Every structure is written in structure tokens, then in C-alpha cells.
PDB file of C-alpha atoms in Angstrom:
ATOM      1  CA  MET A   1     158.068  33.505-104.545  1.00  0.00           C
ATOM      2  CA  GLU A   2     158.749  36.751-105.270  1.00  0.00           C
ATOM      3  CA  GLU A   3     156.221  39.420-104.157  1.00  0.00           C
ATOM      4  CA  ASN A   4     153.872  41.163-106.740  1.00  0.00           C
ATOM      5  CA  LYS A   5     155.916  44.500-107.117  1.00  0.00           C
ATOM      6  CA  ASN A   6     152.472  45.946-109.187  1.00  0.00           C
ATOM      7  CA  LEU A   7     150.080  47.529-107.113  1.00  0.00           C
ATOM      8  CA  ASN A   8     146.842  49.675-108.338  1.00  0.00           C
ATOM      9  CA  PRO A   9     147.524  52.848-108.451  1.00  0.00           C
ATOM     10  CA  GLU A  10     145.018  53.899-106.014  1.00  0.00           C
ATOM     11  CA  GLN A  11     146.021  51.913-103.302  1.00  0.00           C
ATOM     12  CA  ASN A  12     149.629  53.496-103.864  1.00  0.00           C
ATOM     13  CA  SER A  13     148.545  56.921-102.964  1.00  0.00           C
ATOM     14  CA  ASN A  14     148.711  58.230 -99.571  1.00  0.00           C
ATOM     15  CA  PRO A  15     145.184  59.221 -98.272  1.00  0.00           C
ATOM     16  CA  ALA A  16     145.835  61.421 -96.054  1.00  0.00           C
ATOM     17  CA  GLU A  17     146.659  64.015 -98.317  1.00  0.00           C
ATOM     18  CA  PRO A  18     143.050  64.487-100.036  1.00  0.00           C
ATOM     19  CA  VAL A  19     141.356  64.567 -96.637  1.00  0.00           C
ATOM     20  CA  ALA A  20     144.141  67.260 -95.522  1.00  0.00           C
ATOM     21  CA  ALA A  21     143.333  69.611 -98.294  1.00  0.00           C
ATOM     22  CA  GLU A  22     139.968  69.250 -97.590  1.00  0.00           C
ATOM     23  CA  ASP A  23     139.960  69.771 -94.484  1.00  0.00           C
ATOM     24  CA  SER A  24     142.045  73.353 -94.670  1.00  0.00           C
ATOM     25  CA  ALA A  25     139.282  74.771 -97.070  1.00  0.00           C
ATOM     26  CA  ALA A  26     136.741  73.947 -94.912  1.00  0.00           C
ATOM     27  CA  ALA A  27     138.392  75.204 -92.328  1.00  0.00           C
ATOM     28  CA  GLU A  28     138.882  78.435 -94.533  1.00  0.00           C
ATOM     29  CA  ALA A  29     135.387  78.067 -94.843  1.00  0.00           C
ATOM     30  CA  LEU A  30     134.493  78.578 -92.178  1.00  0.00           C
ATOM     31  CA  ARG A  31     136.577  81.724 -90.708  1.00  0.00           C
ATOM     32  CA  GLN A  32     135.560  83.637 -93.449  1.00  0.00           C
ATOM     33  CA  ALA A  33     131.707  82.837 -92.669  1.00  0.00           C
ATOM     34  CA  VAL A  34     132.568  83.948 -88.665  1.00  0.00           C
ATOM     35  CA  GLN A  35     134.037  87.096 -89.595  1.00  0.00           C
ATOM     36  CA  GLY A  36     131.505  87.842 -92.091  1.00  0.00           C
ATOM     37  CA  GLY A  37     129.178  87.314 -89.617  1.00  0.00           C
ATOM     38  CA  ALA A  38     131.101  89.017 -86.946  1.00  0.00           C
ATOM     39  CA  GLU A  39     130.952  92.221 -89.112  1.00  0.00           C
ATOM     40  CA  LYS A  40     127.876  94.098 -88.206  1.00  0.00           C
ATOM     41  CA  PRO A  41     126.783  96.935 -90.256  1.00  0.00           C
ATOM     42  CA  LYS A  42     127.548 100.674 -89.531  1.00  0.00           C
ATOM     43  CA  LYS A  43     124.333 102.251 -88.216  1.00  0.00           C
ATOM     44  CA  ASP A  44     123.429 105.411 -89.966  1.00  0.00           C
ATOM     45  CA  TRP A  45     124.381 108.229 -87.629  1.00  0.00           C
ATOM     46  CA  LYS A  46     121.728 110.459 -88.477  1.00  0.00           C
ATOM     47  CA  LYS A  47     118.904 107.637 -87.968  1.00  0.00           C
ATOM     48  CA  GLU A  48     120.600 107.313 -84.040  1.00  0.00           C
ATOM     49  CA  ALA A  49     120.878 110.648 -83.664  1.00  0.00           C
ATOM     50  CA  ARG A  50     117.143 111.161 -84.412  1.00  0.00           C
ATOM     51  CA  GLU A  51     116.918 108.237 -81.967  1.00  0.00           C
ATOM     52  CA  TRP A  52     118.105 110.043 -78.953  1.00  0.00           C
ATOM     53  CA  ILE A  53     116.154 112.975 -80.098  1.00  0.00           C
ATOM     54  CA  VAL A  54     112.976 111.057 -79.522  1.00  0.00           C
ATOM     55  CA  SER A  55     113.953 109.240 -76.507  1.00  0.00           C
ATOM     56  CA  ILE A  56     114.592 112.321 -75.067  1.00  0.00           C
ATOM     57  CA  ALA A  57     111.368 114.323 -76.388  1.00  0.00           C
ATOM     58  CA  VAL A  58     109.435 111.683 -75.047  1.00  0.00           C
ATOM     59  CA  ALA A  59     111.206 111.669 -70.954  1.00  0.00           C
ATOM     60  CA  LEU A  60     110.637 115.104 -71.189  1.00  0.00           C
ATOM     61  CA  LEU A  61     107.288 115.079 -72.289  1.00  0.00           C
ATOM     62  CA  VAL A  62     106.606 112.552 -69.426  1.00  0.00           C
ATOM     63  CA  VAL A  63     107.973 115.135 -66.872  1.00  0.00           C
ATOM     64  CA  PHE A  64     105.527 117.552 -68.013  1.00  0.00           C
ATOM     65  CA  VAL A  65     102.912 115.573 -68.003  1.00  0.00           C
ATOM     66  CA  ILE A  66     103.521 114.358 -64.486  1.00  0.00           C
ATOM     67  CA  ARG A  67     104.603 118.375 -63.069  1.00  0.00           C
ATOM     68  CA  THR A  68     101.714 119.517 -64.702  1.00  0.00           C
ATOM     69  CA  PHE A  69      98.904 117.385 -63.991  1.00  0.00           C
ATOM     70  CA  LEU A  70      99.959 114.824 -61.253  1.00  0.00           C
ATOM     71  CA  PHE A  71     102.393 115.543 -58.617  1.00  0.00           C
ATOM     72  CA  GLN A  72     105.651 117.340 -57.736  1.00  0.00           C
ATOM     73  CA  ILE A  73     108.429 116.930 -54.881  1.00  0.00           C
ATOM     74  CA  ILE A  74     109.279 120.061 -53.349  1.00  0.00           C
ATOM     75  CA  ARG A  75     111.462 121.387 -51.111  1.00  0.00           C
ATOM     76  CA  VAL A  76     110.912 123.121 -48.093  1.00  0.00           C
ATOM     77  CA  ASP A  77     113.547 126.470 -47.871  1.00  0.00           C
ATOM     78  CA  GLY A  78     112.721 128.131 -44.905  1.00  0.00           C
ATOM     79  CA  ASP A  79     110.974 128.033 -41.667  1.00  0.00           C
ATOM     80  CA  SER A  80     107.992 130.465 -42.486  1.00  0.00           C
ATOM     81  CA  MET A  81     105.886 127.064 -41.378  1.00  0.00           C
ATOM     82  CA  ASN A  82     107.191 126.633 -38.664  1.00  0.00           C
ATOM     83  CA  THR A  83     106.789 123.638 -36.618  1.00  0.00           C
ATOM     84  CA  THR A  84     104.537 121.955 -38.899  1.00  0.00           C
ATOM     85  CA  LEU A  85     106.945 121.730 -41.625  1.00  0.00           C
ATOM     86  CA  LEU A  86     111.015 122.297 -40.875  1.00  0.00           C
ATOM     87  CA  ASP A  87     113.756 123.754 -43.719  1.00  0.00           C
ATOM     88  CA  GLY A  88     114.916 120.882 -45.929  1.00  0.00           C
ATOM     89  CA  GLU A  89     112.018 118.482 -45.990  1.00  0.00           C
ATOM     90  CA  ARG A  90     110.988 117.432 -49.145  1.00  0.00           C
ATOM     91  CA  LEU A  91     107.290 117.047 -49.883  1.00  0.00           C
ATOM     92  CA  PHE A  92     105.227 115.301 -52.006  1.00  0.00           C
ATOM     93  CA  VAL A  93     102.507 117.989 -53.513  1.00  0.00           C
ATOM     94  CA  SER A  94      99.594 116.586 -55.385  1.00  0.00           C
ATOM     95  CA  VAL A  95      98.744 118.633 -58.404  1.00  0.00           C
ATOM     96  CA  LEU A  96      95.622 116.170 -59.168  1.00  0.00           C
ATOM     97  CA  ASP A  97      93.980 117.344 -55.908  1.00  0.00           C
ATOM     98  CA  VAL A  98      93.844 121.267 -57.051  1.00  0.00           C
ATOM     99  CA  ARG A  99      93.283 120.214 -60.582  1.00  0.00           C
ATOM    100  CA  LEU A 100      89.933 118.026 -60.224  1.00  0.00           C
ATOM    101  CA  GLN A 101      88.706 120.890 -57.769  1.00  0.00           C
ATOM    102  CA  GLY A 102      89.788 124.087 -59.198  1.00  0.00           C
ATOM    103  CA  GLY A 103      90.980 124.930 -56.028  1.00  0.00           C
ATOM    104  CA  VAL A 104      91.582 123.700 -52.445  1.00  0.00           C
ATOM    105  CA  ASP A 105      89.582 124.270 -48.996  1.00  0.00           C
ATOM    106  CA  ARG A 106      90.054 126.668 -45.930  1.00  0.00           C
ATOM    107  CA  GLY A 107      93.036 124.466 -43.924  1.00  0.00           C
ATOM    108  CA  ASP A 108      95.202 122.936 -46.810  1.00  0.00           C
ATOM    109  CA  VAL A 109      98.843 123.465 -46.674  1.00  0.00           C
ATOM    110  CA  VAL A 110      99.431 124.875 -50.523  1.00  0.00           C
ATOM    111  CA  ILE A 111     102.358 125.242 -52.852  1.00  0.00           C
ATOM    112  CA  CYS A 112     101.394 128.588 -54.634  1.00  0.00           C
ATOM    113  CA  HIS A 113     102.829 131.352 -56.449  1.00  0.00           C
ATOM    114  CA  TYR A 114     102.532 135.066 -55.402  1.00  0.00           C
ATOM    115  CA  PRO A 115     102.062 137.974 -57.700  1.00  0.00           C
ATOM    116  CA  ASN A 116     104.537 139.721 -59.558  1.00  0.00           C
ATOM    117  CA  ARG A 117     106.842 136.939 -58.085  1.00  0.00           C
ATOM    118  CA  GLY A 118     106.802 135.322 -60.954  1.00  0.00           C
ATOM    119  CA  ARG A 119     107.282 131.121 -60.977  1.00  0.00           C
ATOM    120  CA  THR A 120     108.887 131.279 -57.080  1.00  0.00           C
ATOM    121  CA  ASN A 121     107.315 128.571 -55.092  1.00  0.00           C
ATOM    122  CA  PHE A 122     106.109 129.609 -51.802  1.00  0.00           C
ATOM    123  CA  VAL A 123     104.721 127.150 -49.066  1.00  0.00           C
ATOM    124  CA  LYS A 124     101.793 128.342 -46.697  1.00  0.00           C
ATOM    125  CA  ARG A 125      98.122 127.396 -45.949  1.00  0.00           C
ATOM    126  CA  ALA A 126      94.776 128.625 -47.043  1.00  0.00           C
ATOM    127  CA  VAL A 127      93.016 130.145 -44.285  1.00  0.00           C
ATOM    128  CA  ALA A 128      90.157 131.574 -46.303  1.00  0.00           C
ATOM    129  CA  VAL A 129      89.064 131.276 -49.586  1.00  0.00           C
ATOM    130  CA  PRO A 130      85.995 132.439 -51.937  1.00  0.00           C
ATOM    131  CA  GLY A 131      83.426 134.089 -49.335  1.00  0.00           C
ATOM    132  CA  ASP A 132      85.516 134.592 -46.468  1.00  0.00           C
ATOM    133  CA  GLN A 133      85.995 137.927 -45.153  1.00  0.00           C
ATOM    134  CA  VAL A 134      89.352 139.393 -44.055  1.00  0.00           C
ATOM    135  CA  TYR A 135      89.695 142.858 -42.178  1.00  0.00           C
ATOM    136  CA  ARG A 136      92.335 144.608 -39.881  1.00  0.00           C
ATOM    137  CA  GLU A 137      92.296 145.913 -37.063  1.00  0.00           C
ATOM    138  CA  ASN A 138      94.624 147.223 -34.565  1.00  0.00           C
ATOM    139  CA  GLY A 139      97.509 145.707 -37.255  1.00  0.00           C
ATOM    140  CA  VAL A 140      96.058 142.157 -36.649  1.00  0.00           C
ATOM    141  CA  THR A 141      94.249 140.277 -39.577  1.00  0.00           C
ATOM    142  CA  HIS A 142      91.327 139.258 -39.005  1.00  0.00           C
ATOM    143  CA  VAL A 143      89.353 136.140 -40.852  1.00  0.00           C
ATOM    144  CA  VAL A 144      85.758 135.781 -41.135  1.00  0.00           C
ATOM    145  CA  TYR A 145      83.626 132.360 -41.779  1.00  0.00           C
ATOM    146  CA  GLU A 146      81.051 130.220 -41.395  1.00  0.00           C
ATOM    147  CA  GLU A 147      81.289 127.083 -39.332  1.00  0.00           C
ATOM    148  CA  ALA A 148      79.104 124.237 -38.795  1.00  0.00           C
ATOM    149  CA  ASP A 149      79.406 122.420 -35.311  1.00  0.00           C
ATOM    150  CA  GLU A 150      78.841 119.024 -34.473  1.00  0.00           C
ATOM    151  CA  ASN A 151      74.907 119.540 -34.609  1.00  0.00           C
ATOM    152  CA  GLY A 152      74.957 120.638 -37.567  1.00  0.00           C
ATOM    153  CA  GLU A 153      74.361 124.497 -36.043  1.00  0.00           C
ATOM    154  CA  VAL A 154      76.344 126.994 -38.241  1.00  0.00           C
ATOM    155  CA  HIS A 155      78.165 129.887 -36.187  1.00  0.00           C
ATOM    156  CA  VAL A 156      80.446 132.962 -37.115  1.00  0.00           C
ATOM    157  CA  VAL A 157      84.113 132.715 -36.528  1.00  0.00           C
ATOM    158  CA  ASP A 158      86.461 135.578 -37.009  1.00  0.00           C
ATOM    159  CA  GLU A 159      89.614 134.100 -36.318  1.00  0.00           C
ATOM    160  CA  MET A 160      92.489 136.064 -35.850  1.00  0.00           C
ATOM    161  CA  LEU A 161      95.538 135.425 -37.531  1.00  0.00           C
ATOM    162  CA  ASP A 162      98.991 137.344 -35.475  1.00  0.00           C
ATOM    163  CA  GLU A 163      96.909 138.734 -32.263  1.00  0.00           C
ATOM    164  CA  ARG A 164     100.092 139.708 -30.454  1.00  0.00           C
ATOM    165  CA  TYR A 165     100.585 142.707 -33.105  1.00  0.00           C
ATOM    166  CA  ALA A 166      97.945 144.257 -31.093  1.00  0.00           C
ATOM    167  CA  LEU A 167     100.557 144.743 -28.629  1.00  0.00           C
ATOM    168  CA  TYR A 168     102.525 147.607 -30.642  1.00  0.00           C
ATOM    169  CA  PHE A 169      99.549 148.801 -32.114  1.00  0.00           C
ATOM    170  CA  LEU A 170      97.200 149.316 -29.146  1.00  0.00           C
ATOM    171  CA  GLY A 171      96.184 153.049 -30.836  1.00  0.00           C
ATOM    172  CA  GLY A 172      95.355 151.288 -34.339  1.00  0.00           C
ATOM    173  CA  SER A 173      97.495 151.410 -37.553  1.00  0.00           C
ATOM    174  CA  SER A 174      97.821 153.402 -40.387  1.00  0.00           C
ATOM    175  CA  ASP A 175      97.501 149.895 -41.790  1.00  0.00           C
ATOM    176  CA  ASP A 176      93.989 149.109 -40.682  1.00  0.00           C
ATOM    177  CA  TYR A 177      91.399 147.706 -43.751  1.00  0.00           C
ATOM    178  CA  ALA A 178      87.818 147.416 -43.640  1.00  0.00           C
ATOM    179  CA  PRO A 179      86.286 144.082 -44.075  1.00  0.00           C
ATOM    180  CA  TYR A 180      86.906 142.866 -47.614  1.00  0.00           C
ATOM    181  CA  THR A 181      85.189 139.384 -49.149  1.00  0.00           C
ATOM    182  CA  LEU A 182      87.446 137.076 -51.196  1.00  0.00           C
ATOM    183  CA  GLY A 183      86.009 136.758 -54.869  1.00  0.00           C
ATOM    184  CA  GLU A 184      85.082 133.463 -56.263  1.00  0.00           C
ATOM    185  CA  ASP A 185      88.695 132.742 -57.215  1.00  0.00           C
ATOM    186  CA  GLU A 186      90.368 134.368 -54.197  1.00  0.00           C
ATOM    187  CA  TYR A 187      92.251 132.714 -51.380  1.00  0.00           C
ATOM    188  CA  PHE A 188      94.263 133.888 -48.330  1.00  0.00           C
ATOM    189  CA  VAL A 189      97.560 132.665 -47.672  1.00  0.00           C
ATOM    190  CA  VAL A 190      99.554 132.703 -44.291  1.00  0.00           C
ATOM    191  CA  GLY A 191     102.232 130.661 -43.007  1.00  0.00           C
ATOM    192  CA  ASP A 192     101.972 128.424 -39.573  1.00  0.00           C
ATOM    193  CA  ASN A 193     104.708 130.253 -38.128  1.00  0.00           C
ATOM    194  CA  ARG A 194     103.317 133.871 -38.266  1.00  0.00           C
ATOM    195  CA  TYR A 195     105.554 136.440 -37.035  1.00  0.00           C
ATOM    196  CA  ASN A 196     107.672 134.960 -39.420  1.00  0.00           C
ATOM    197  CA  SER A 197     106.016 134.643 -42.211  1.00  0.00           C
ATOM    198  CA  HIS A 198     105.690 137.089 -45.530  1.00  0.00           C
ATOM    199  CA  ASP A 199     102.083 135.941 -46.738  1.00  0.00           C
ATOM    200  CA  SER A 200      98.760 137.318 -47.932  1.00  0.00           C
ATOM    201  CA  ARG A 201      98.850 139.638 -45.326  1.00  0.00           C
ATOM    202  CA  ASP A 202     101.175 141.731 -46.167  1.00  0.00           C
ATOM    203  CA  TRP A 203      98.194 143.719 -48.476  1.00  0.00           C
ATOM    204  CA  ASN A 204      96.533 146.867 -48.555  1.00  0.00           C
ATOM    205  CA  ASP A 205      99.676 148.868 -46.405  1.00  0.00           C
ATOM    206  CA  THR A 206     101.846 151.701 -46.587  1.00  0.00           C
ATOM    207  CA  ASP A 207     104.305 150.033 -48.479  1.00  0.00           C
ATOM    208  CA  PRO A 208     102.585 148.521 -51.492  1.00  0.00           C
ATOM    209  CA  SER A 209     106.666 147.552 -53.159  1.00  0.00           C
ATOM    210  CA  ARG A 210     105.974 143.812 -51.057  1.00  0.00           C
ATOM    211  CA  ASP A 211     102.335 143.564 -51.281  1.00  0.00           C
ATOM    212  CA  VAL A 212     100.794 139.710 -51.905  1.00  0.00           C
ATOM    213  CA  GLY A 213      97.179 139.806 -50.667  1.00  0.00           C
ATOM    214  CA  PRO A 214      94.508 137.448 -51.970  1.00  0.00           C
ATOM    215  CA  ILE A 215      95.392 134.698 -54.966  1.00  0.00           C
ATOM    216  CA  THR A 216      94.119 132.939 -56.975  1.00  0.00           C
ATOM    217  CA  SER A 217      93.591 129.514 -58.279  1.00  0.00           C
ATOM    218  CA  ASP A 218      95.371 129.904 -61.289  1.00  0.00           C
ATOM    219  CA  MET A 219      98.706 130.667 -58.485  1.00  0.00           C
ATOM    220  CA  LEU A 220      97.923 127.225 -56.949  1.00  0.00           C
ATOM    221  CA  VAL A 221     100.454 125.066 -57.663  1.00  0.00           C
ATOM    222  CA  GLY A 222      98.930 121.700 -55.179  1.00  0.00           C
ATOM    223  CA  ARG A 223      98.130 120.575 -52.256  1.00  0.00           C
ATOM    224  CA  VAL A 224     101.242 119.405 -49.866  1.00  0.00           C
ATOM    225  CA  ARG A 225     100.146 115.798 -48.894  1.00  0.00           C
ATOM    226  CA  GLN A 226     102.763 114.270 -46.919  1.00  0.00           C
ATOM    227  CA  VAL A 227     106.848 114.773 -46.245  1.00  0.00           C
ATOM    228  CA  ILE A 228     108.859 112.327 -48.048  1.00  0.00           C
ATOM    229  CA  TRP A 229     112.217 113.312 -47.033  1.00  0.00           C
ATOM    230  CA  PRO A 230     114.653 112.682 -44.642  1.00  0.00           C
ATOM    231  CA  LEU A 231     113.001 109.208 -43.877  1.00  0.00           C
ATOM    232  CA  SER A 232     112.723 109.303 -40.237  1.00  0.00           C
ATOM    233  CA  GLU A 233     110.535 111.913 -40.509  1.00  0.00           C
ATOM    234  CA  ILE A 234     107.686 110.907 -42.982  1.00  0.00           C
ATOM    235  CA  ARG A 235     103.974 111.898 -42.011  1.00  0.00           C
ATOM    236  CA  ALA A 236     101.155 113.458 -43.830  1.00  0.00           C
ATOM    237  CA  VAL A 237     100.466 116.806 -43.885  1.00  0.00           C
ATOM    238  CA  ASP A 238      97.451 118.193 -42.088  1.00  0.00           C
TER     239      ASP A 238
END
């Protein structure tokens, strides 16, 4: 019996060909979609520059606010505060203390500026505050102030800041001056290393070129609170 050769044309077509064609079209569409998605729009360079400028301006503003109203980190340069503070140590300086108080107390270690010395920072101790008296006799600078004892009784203290100078000026000094009462906005600052410090004691003498004398509250940068570097020397500052 002869086989039937008249097959249906649909049965005679190769089913693999249209499927392959469909797969190829889908792959091409997917490839174009992926490529199109990978292409990011170019950023406007002017807009990007503005964003950088704004970011830098904000960062500078934050730094300015912190340094002006909160705190600063300042390095000790020199030996004028030995042995309280050593050369190279980093200090945490509270600006807020000075801003809130409008000044400092007697005995505080401060960062300050000097008259006619620009914005140069100096680290000293406030030894006299508004209302105290200062004078120089036989080359020795004195600070006079009132202090209450543990019983509440008030005593007048006459503190010599550099008593060894008296050995050189037994007959008096041409740089001596009479008692001067500090005004309501004046402070007398001195280095703890009394014989190796240029400070408020350099005042009313025969060489006015390096005069410091009393400073005012606007010359106070902040109060030194702590040594924070090196780590082995971290400590509070009194």
C-alpha cells in the first residue's frame, strides 16, 4: 500500500525557523533596551560647579561658626607656659566660655591676642581681672586683689609675679610705676614660666616698642580646657 505523499503544507514547514526568528528579534530588543538604560544623561557642568561651590561654602561656614562660637584646637609654640603646658602640645580651647561670660576669671589659662600684634595667638594665664591693681616696684611686678578665705573673711593679697627681679634692682628701677587699677574690660596676662615670657608685664617701661600691658576682652580668644595631644599627656588644664 502506497504511503500518502500529500501532506498538509503546514505540517511540511520547519517549526524551528519562526521560533528562532522570534528569539532573535526579542534578543535585539532586549539588547537595545539595556544599552538605552545604561546611557545616563550628561550632567550640566554649570549645575555641578554650583553644587561644589555651595558645598564648600557650607563647610567653610560650619568651620567659621565652630571656631568663632564653640571651640578651637591650638598648638603650643614655645616654653613660656612651662611646666603647665609644653611646646608642641595641642589644646582644646573653649570659645563658648569666653562668649558666655564676656571675659575670664583670675587664674584661667587663656588664648589671647596682644595689642598691635594682629591675630597672633598667645597662651597665658590671667593673673589680674577688672578691679585688681598692678604696680611695679624695684623691678618686680605686683598684683593686688581681694580674696575670701574658707571662713568668708576677705583679705587683700599682694602677689609678686617675678620676685627674683628684685635682686637686680635693689635701688629701684626706672621702669617702676605706681598702682594702676584695671578697668572693667581689662585683664593682665602672664606666662607661667615667669622668667621666659613676654606678656602684660612688659608695659610702662623705657622701651615701649614691645609693650603689651593690659588686654581687653575682645583680645580673648578662649579658655584653655584640656591638653588633647599627645595622647599620653591628655589632661585638664587648671
